[in-house]
mmCIF file of C-alpha atoms in Angstrom:
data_model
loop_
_atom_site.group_PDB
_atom_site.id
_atom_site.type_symbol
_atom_site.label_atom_id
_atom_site.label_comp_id
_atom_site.label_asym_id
_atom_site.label_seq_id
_atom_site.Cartn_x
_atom_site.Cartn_y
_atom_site.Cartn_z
ATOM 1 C CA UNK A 457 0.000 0.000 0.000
ATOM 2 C CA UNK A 458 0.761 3.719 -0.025
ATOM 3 C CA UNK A 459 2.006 5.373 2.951
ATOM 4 C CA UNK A 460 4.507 8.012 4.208
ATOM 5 C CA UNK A 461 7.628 7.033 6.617
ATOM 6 C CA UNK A 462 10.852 8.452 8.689
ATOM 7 C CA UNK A 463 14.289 6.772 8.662
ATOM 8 C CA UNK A 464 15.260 8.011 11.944
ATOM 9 C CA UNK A 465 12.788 7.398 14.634
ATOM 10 C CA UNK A 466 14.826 9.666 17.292
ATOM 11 C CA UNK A 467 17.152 12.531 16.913
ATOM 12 C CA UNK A 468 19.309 14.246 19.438
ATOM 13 C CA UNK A 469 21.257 17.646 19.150
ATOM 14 C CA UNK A 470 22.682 20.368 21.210
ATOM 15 C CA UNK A 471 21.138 23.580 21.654
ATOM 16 C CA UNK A 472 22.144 25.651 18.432
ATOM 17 C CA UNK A 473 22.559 23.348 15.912
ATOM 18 C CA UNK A 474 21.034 22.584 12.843
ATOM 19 C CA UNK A 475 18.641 19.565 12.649
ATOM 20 C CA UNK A 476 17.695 17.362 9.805
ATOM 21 C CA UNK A 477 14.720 15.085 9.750
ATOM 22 C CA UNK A 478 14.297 12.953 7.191
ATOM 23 C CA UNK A 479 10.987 11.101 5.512
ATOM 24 C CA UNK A 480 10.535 8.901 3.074
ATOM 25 C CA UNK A 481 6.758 8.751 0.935
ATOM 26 C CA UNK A 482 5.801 6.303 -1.250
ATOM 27 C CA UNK A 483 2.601 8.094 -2.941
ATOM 28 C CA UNK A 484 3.556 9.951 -6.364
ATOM 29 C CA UNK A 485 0.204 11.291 -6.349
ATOM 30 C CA UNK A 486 -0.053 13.390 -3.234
ATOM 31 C CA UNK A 487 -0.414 16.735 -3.900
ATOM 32 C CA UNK A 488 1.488 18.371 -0.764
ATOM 33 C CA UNK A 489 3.374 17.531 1.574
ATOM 34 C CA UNK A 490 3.330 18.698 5.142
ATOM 35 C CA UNK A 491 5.196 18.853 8.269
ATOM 36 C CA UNK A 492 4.018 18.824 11.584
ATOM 37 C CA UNK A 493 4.999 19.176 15.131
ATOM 38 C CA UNK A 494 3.549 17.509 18.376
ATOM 39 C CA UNK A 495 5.031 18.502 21.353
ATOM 40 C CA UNK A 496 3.935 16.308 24.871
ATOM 41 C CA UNK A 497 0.446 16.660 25.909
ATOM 42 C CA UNK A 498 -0.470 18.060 23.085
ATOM 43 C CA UNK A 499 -1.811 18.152 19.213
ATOM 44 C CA UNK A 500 -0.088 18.200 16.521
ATOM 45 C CA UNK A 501 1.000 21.394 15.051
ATOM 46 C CA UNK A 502 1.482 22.719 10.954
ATOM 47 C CA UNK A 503 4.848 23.942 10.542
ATOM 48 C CA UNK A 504 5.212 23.748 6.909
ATOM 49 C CA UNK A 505 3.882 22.548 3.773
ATOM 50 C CA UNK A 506 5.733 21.824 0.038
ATOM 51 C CA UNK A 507 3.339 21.766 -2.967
ATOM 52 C CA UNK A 508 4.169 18.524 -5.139
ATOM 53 C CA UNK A 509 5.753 20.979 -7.894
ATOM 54 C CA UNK A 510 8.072 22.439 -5.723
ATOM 55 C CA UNK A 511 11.704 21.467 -4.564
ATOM 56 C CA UNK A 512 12.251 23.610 -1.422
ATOM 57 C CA UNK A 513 10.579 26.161 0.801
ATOM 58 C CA UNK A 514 11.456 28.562 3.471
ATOM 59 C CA UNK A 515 9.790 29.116 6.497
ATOM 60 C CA UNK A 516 10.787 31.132 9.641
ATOM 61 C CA UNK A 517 14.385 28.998 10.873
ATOM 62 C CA UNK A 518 12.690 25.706 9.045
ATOM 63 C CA UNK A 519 13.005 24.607 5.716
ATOM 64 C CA UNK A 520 11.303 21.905 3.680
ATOM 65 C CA UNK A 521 12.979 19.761 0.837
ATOM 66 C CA UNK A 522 11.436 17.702 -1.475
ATOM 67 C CA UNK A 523 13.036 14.814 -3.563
ATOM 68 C CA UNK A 524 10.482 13.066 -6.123
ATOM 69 C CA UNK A 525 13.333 11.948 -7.704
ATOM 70 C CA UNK A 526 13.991 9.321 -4.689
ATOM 71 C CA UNK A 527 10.568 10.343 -3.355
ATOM 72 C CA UNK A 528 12.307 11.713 0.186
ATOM 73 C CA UNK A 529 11.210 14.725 2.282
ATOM 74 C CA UNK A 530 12.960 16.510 5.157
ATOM 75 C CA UNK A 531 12.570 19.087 7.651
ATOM 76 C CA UNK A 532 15.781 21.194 8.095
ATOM 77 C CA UNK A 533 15.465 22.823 11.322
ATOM 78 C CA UNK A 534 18.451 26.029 12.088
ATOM 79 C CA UNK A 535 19.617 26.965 15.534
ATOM 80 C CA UNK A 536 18.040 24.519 17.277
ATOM 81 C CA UNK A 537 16.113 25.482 20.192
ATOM 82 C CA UNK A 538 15.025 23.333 23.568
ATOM 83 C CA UNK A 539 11.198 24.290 22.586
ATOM 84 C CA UNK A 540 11.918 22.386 19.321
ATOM 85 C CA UNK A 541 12.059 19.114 21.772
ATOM 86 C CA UNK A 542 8.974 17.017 20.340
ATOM 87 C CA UNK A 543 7.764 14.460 18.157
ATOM 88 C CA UNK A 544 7.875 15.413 13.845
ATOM 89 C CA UNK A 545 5.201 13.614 11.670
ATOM 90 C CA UNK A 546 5.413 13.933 7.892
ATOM 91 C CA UNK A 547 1.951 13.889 6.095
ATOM 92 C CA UNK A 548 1.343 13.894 2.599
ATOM 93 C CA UNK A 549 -2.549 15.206 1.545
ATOM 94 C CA UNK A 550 -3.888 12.561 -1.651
ATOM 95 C CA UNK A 551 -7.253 12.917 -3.238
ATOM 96 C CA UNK A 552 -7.315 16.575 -3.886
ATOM 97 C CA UNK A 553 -7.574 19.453 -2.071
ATOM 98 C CA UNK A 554 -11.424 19.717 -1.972
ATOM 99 C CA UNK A 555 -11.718 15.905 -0.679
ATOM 100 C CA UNK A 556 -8.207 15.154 0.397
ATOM 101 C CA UNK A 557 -7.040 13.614 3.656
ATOM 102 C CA UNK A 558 -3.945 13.785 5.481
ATOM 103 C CA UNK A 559 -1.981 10.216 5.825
ATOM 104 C CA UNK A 560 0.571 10.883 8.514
ATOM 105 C CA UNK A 561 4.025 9.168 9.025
ATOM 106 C CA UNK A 562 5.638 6.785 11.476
ATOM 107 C CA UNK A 563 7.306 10.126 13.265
ATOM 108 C CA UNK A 564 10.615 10.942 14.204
ATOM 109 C CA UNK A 565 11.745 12.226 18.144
ATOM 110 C CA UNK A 566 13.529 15.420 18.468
ATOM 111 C CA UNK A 567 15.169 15.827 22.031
ATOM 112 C CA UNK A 568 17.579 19.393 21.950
ATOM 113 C CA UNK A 569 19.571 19.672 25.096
ATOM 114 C CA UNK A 570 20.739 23.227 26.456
ATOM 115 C CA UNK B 1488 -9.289 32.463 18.170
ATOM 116 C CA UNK B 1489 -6.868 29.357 16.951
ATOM 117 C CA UNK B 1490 -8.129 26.861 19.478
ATOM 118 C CA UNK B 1491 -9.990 23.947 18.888
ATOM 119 C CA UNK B 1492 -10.842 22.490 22.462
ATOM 120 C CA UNK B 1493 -11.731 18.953 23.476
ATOM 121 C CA UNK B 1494 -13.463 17.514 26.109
ATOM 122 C CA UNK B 1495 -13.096 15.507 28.432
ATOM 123 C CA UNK B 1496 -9.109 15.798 28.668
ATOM 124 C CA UNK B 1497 -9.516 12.090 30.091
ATOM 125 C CA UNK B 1498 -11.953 9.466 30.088
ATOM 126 C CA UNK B 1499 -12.314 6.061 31.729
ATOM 127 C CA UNK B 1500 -14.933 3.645 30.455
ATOM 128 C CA UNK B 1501 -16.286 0.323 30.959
ATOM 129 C CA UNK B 1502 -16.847 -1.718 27.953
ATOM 130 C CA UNK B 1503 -21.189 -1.837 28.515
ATOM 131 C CA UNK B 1504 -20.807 2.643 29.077
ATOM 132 C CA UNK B 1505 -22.064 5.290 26.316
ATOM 133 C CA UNK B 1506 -20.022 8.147 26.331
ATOM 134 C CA UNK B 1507 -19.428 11.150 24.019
ATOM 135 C CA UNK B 1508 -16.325 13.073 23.289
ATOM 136 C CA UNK B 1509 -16.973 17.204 22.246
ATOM 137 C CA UNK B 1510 -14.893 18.975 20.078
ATOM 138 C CA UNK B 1511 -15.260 23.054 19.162
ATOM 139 C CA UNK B 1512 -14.060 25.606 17.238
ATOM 140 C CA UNK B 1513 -14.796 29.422 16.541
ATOM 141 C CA UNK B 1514 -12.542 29.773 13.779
ATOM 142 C CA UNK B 1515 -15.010 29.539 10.956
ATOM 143 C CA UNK B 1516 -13.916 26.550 9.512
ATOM 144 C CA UNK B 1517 -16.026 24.581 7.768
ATOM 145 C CA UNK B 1518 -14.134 20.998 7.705
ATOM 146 C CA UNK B 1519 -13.771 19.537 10.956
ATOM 147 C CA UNK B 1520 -12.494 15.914 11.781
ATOM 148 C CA UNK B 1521 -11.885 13.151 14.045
ATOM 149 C CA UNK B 1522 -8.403 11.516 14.563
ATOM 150 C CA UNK B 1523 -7.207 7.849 16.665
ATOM 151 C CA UNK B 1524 -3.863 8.545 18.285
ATOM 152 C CA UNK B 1525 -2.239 4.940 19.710
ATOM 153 C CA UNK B 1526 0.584 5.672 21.688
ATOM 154 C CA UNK B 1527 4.114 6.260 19.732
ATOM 155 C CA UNK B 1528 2.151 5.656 16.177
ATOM 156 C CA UNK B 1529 0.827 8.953 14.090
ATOM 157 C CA UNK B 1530 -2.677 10.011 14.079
ATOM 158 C CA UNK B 1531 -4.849 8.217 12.365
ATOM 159 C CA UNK B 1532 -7.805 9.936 10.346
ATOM 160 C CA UNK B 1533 -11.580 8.275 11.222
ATOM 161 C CA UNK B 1534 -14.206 10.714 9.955
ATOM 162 C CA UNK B 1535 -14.340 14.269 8.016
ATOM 163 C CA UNK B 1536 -17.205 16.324 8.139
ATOM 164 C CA UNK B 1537 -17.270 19.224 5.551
ATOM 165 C CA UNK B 1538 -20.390 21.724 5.986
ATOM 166 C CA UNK B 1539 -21.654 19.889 8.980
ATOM 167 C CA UNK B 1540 -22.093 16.469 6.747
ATOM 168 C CA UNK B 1541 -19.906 13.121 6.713
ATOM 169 C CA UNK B 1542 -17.632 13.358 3.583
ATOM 170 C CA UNK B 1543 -15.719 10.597 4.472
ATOM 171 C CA UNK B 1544 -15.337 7.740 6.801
ATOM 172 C CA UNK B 1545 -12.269 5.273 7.337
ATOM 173 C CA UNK B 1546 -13.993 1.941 7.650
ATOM 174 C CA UNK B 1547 -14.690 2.890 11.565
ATOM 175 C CA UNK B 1548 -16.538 0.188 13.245
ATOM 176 C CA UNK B 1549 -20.319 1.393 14.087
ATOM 177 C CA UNK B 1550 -19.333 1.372 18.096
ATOM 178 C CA UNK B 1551 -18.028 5.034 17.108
ATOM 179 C CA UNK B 1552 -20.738 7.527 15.932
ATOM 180 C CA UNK B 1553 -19.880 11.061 14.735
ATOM 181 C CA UNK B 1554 -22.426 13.730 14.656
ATOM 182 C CA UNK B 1555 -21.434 17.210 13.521
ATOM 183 C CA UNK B 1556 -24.423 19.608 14.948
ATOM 184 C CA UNK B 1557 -23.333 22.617 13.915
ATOM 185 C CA UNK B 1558 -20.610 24.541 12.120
ATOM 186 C CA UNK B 1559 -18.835 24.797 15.848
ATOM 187 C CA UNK B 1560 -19.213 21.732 17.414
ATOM 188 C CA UNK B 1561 -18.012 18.262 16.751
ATOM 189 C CA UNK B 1562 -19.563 14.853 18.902
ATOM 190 C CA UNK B 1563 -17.938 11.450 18.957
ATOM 191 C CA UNK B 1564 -20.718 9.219 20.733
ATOM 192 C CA UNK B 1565 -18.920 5.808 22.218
ATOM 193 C CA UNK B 1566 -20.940 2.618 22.515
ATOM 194 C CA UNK B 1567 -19.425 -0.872 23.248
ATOM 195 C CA UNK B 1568 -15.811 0.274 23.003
ATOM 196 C CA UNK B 1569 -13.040 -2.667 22.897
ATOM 197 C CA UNK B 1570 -9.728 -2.429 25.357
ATOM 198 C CA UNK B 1571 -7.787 -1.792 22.122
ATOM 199 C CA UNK B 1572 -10.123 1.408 20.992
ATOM 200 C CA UNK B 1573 -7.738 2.948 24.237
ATOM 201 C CA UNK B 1574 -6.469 6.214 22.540
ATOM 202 C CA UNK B 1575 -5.839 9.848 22.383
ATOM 203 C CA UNK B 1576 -8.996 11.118 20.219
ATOM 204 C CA UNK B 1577 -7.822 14.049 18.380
ATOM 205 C CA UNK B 1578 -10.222 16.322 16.721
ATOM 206 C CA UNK B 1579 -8.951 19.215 14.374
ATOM 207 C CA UNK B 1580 -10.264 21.749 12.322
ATOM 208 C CA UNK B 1581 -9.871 23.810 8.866
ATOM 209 C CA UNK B 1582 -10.955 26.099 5.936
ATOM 210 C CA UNK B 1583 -12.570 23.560 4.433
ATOM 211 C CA UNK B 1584 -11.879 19.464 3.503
ATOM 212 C CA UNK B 1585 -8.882 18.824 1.986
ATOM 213 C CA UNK B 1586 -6.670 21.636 3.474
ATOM 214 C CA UNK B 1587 -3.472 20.628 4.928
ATOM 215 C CA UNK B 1588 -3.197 23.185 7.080
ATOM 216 C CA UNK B 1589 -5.202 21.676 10.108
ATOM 217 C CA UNK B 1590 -5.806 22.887 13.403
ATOM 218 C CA UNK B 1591 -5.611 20.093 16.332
ATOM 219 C CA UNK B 1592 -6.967 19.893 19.490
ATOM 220 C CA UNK B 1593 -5.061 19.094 22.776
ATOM 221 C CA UNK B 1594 -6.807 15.529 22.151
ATOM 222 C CA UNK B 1595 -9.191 12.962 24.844
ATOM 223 C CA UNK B 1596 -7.328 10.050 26.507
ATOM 224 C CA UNK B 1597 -9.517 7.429 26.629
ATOM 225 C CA UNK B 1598 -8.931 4.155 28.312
ATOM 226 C CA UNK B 1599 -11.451 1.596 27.738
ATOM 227 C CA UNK B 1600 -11.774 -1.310 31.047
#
């Protein structure tokens, strides 16, 4: 079947650096793809999205790349902050943007120590 | 207002209770849905409601029941639950079906005895 995945399931950095999260999707089809954040306790949270057409975006210190080439996605994250600590689903939206749905993926932990 | 709040935070039920989950949002969106979080696995989508009617549903056994009363207001109704339906019950919000850009609730953790 079709579905969306990480090939780290945990990440640690120091306070500062730059992280990189990496996801791999399987569904040529989807239309964007999406990034989001769930921190503990909470629910989940939109960071970013990357229409299919597109290679990279820019957000505010995040950055999304997108392969179709070798179908990956990742989530550059810059100075690395201890509020960044949390869990990073990938999601890709298929069927369209007036009936889509959002398929999540497996998730990858982000611990930042000060 | 960017909040989309859920109640109860917690919920404890036996396997013969009815319960309901609520779900709200002021936000003006018109797509609102239901989510099954299992503990260290991704959310899970169960039902979308676009302009207060089901557009889609996952194959969710009948024991769950949505209802969508109004534009504001989501309802998961809970009959005959299984130990393994235990889960954080996220409901989230947005423009309209299909948007990526969704807007989650803090979630209900239900445990099911």
């Amino acid at each position: 079947g079709e579905s969306v995945g990480l090939h780290l399931p945990t990440l640690s950095v120091q306070e500062g650096d730059n992280s990189i999260i990496n996801c791999a999707y399987s569904n040529s089809a989807s239309d964007y793809f999406i990034w989001y954040k769930q921190e503990s306790g909470k629910g989940p949270q939109f960071i970013i999205d990357i229409r299919s057409n597109m290679d990279k975006r820019q957000g505010q210190r995040v950055t999304v790349l997108l392969n179709k080439t070798v179908k990956h996605l990742s989530l550059q994250i810059a100075a690395t902050q201890p509020g960044d600590s949390a869990v990073y689903f990938c999601a890709e939206l298929s069927g369209g943007t007036s009936y889509g749905k959002l398929t999540f993926g497996q998730g990858t932990i982000l611990t930042v120590h000060p | 207002d960017t909040e989309v709040t859920q109640t109860p935070k917690h919920l404890v039920m036996g396997m013969t209770n009815k319960k309901s989950l609520k779900c709200e949002q002021h936000m003006g969106h018109r797509a609102m849905y239901w989510y099954k979080q299992k503990a260290k696995k991704p959310p899970e989508l169960m039902f979308v409601y676009s302009y207060e009617k089901l557009s889609i549903n996952e194959s969710v056994p009948s024991r769950f029941s949505p209802e969508c009363p109004n534009s504001s207001l989501l309802n998961l109704h809970l009959h005959a639950l299984q130990p393994e339906d235990s889960a954080l019950y996220l409901c989230a919000s947005s423009q309209v079906a299909g948007a990526y850009e969704q807007y989650f609730g803090p979630g209900t953790r239900l445990t099911v005895t």
